[in-house]
Coordinates of C-alpha atoms in Angstrom, one line a residue:
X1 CA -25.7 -17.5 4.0
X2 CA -23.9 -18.5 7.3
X3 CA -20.9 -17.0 5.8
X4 CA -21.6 -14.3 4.0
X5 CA -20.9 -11.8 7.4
X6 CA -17.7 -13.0 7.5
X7 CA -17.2 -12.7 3.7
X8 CA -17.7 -9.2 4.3
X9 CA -15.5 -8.7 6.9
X10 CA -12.8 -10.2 4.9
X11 CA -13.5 -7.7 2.2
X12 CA -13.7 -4.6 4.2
X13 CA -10.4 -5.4 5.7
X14 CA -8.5 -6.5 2.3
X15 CA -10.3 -3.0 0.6
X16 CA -8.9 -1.1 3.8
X17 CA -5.3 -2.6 3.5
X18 CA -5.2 -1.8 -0.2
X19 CA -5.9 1.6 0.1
X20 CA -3.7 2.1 3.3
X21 CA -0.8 0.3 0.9
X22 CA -0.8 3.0 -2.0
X23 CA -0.9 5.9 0.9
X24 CA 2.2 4.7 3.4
X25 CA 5.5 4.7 2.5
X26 CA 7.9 2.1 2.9
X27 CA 10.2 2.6 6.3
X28 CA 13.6 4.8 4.8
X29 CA 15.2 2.3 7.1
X30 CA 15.9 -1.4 6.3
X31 CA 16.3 -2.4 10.4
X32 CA 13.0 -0.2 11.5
X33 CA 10.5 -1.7 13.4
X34 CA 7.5 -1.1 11.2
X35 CA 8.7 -3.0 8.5
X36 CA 7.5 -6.1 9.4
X37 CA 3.9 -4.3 10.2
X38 CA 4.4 -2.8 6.2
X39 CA 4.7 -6.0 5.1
X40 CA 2.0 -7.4 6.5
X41 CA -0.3 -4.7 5.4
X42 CA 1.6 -5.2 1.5
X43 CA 0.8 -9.1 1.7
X44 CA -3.2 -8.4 2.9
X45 CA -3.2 -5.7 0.1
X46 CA -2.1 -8.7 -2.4
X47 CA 0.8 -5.6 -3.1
X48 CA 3.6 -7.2 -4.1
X49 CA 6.3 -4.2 -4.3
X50 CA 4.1 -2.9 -7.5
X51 CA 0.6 -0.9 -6.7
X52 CA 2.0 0.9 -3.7
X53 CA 5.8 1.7 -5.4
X54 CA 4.0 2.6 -8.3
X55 CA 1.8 4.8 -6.8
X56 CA 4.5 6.8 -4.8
X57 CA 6.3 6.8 -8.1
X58 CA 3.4 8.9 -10.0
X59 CA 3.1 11.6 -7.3
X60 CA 6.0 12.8 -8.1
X61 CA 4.5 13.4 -12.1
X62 CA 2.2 15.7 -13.9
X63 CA -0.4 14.5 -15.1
X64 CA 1.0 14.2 -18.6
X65 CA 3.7 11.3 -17.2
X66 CA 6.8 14.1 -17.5
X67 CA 8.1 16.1 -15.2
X68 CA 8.6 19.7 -15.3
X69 CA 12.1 21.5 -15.6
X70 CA 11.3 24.5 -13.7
X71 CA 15.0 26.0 -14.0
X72 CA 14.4 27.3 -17.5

């Protein structure tokens, strides 16, 4: 019982950090000065390069898993 406020914390802020992973991109640049904030968020998400990647990845998709040639 003594815990279980704290246990609660702990979850609201891994819950918030997983859903703020799969919704920011990575910085485009490798010397930026939120990358070290991005990976900190990616290591409290336990994201590790795959839930986030993969869900910037399926944005760009239908929602059959192809993408559309519009040229045609």
């Amino acid at each position: 019982e003594p815990y279980s406020t704290w246990a609660l914390y702990a979850c609201v802020v891994f819950a918030w950090a997983g859903l703020a992973a799969t919704q920011i991109p990575m910085p485009e640049h490798p010397n930026s000065k939120l990358l070290p904030f991005y990976k900190i968020l990616n290591f409290l998400a336990a994201n590790w390069k795959f839930a986030a990647n993969t869900a910037m990845a399926l944005r760009g998709k239908t929602s059959s898993g192809v993408t559309k040639d519009l040229s045609k």
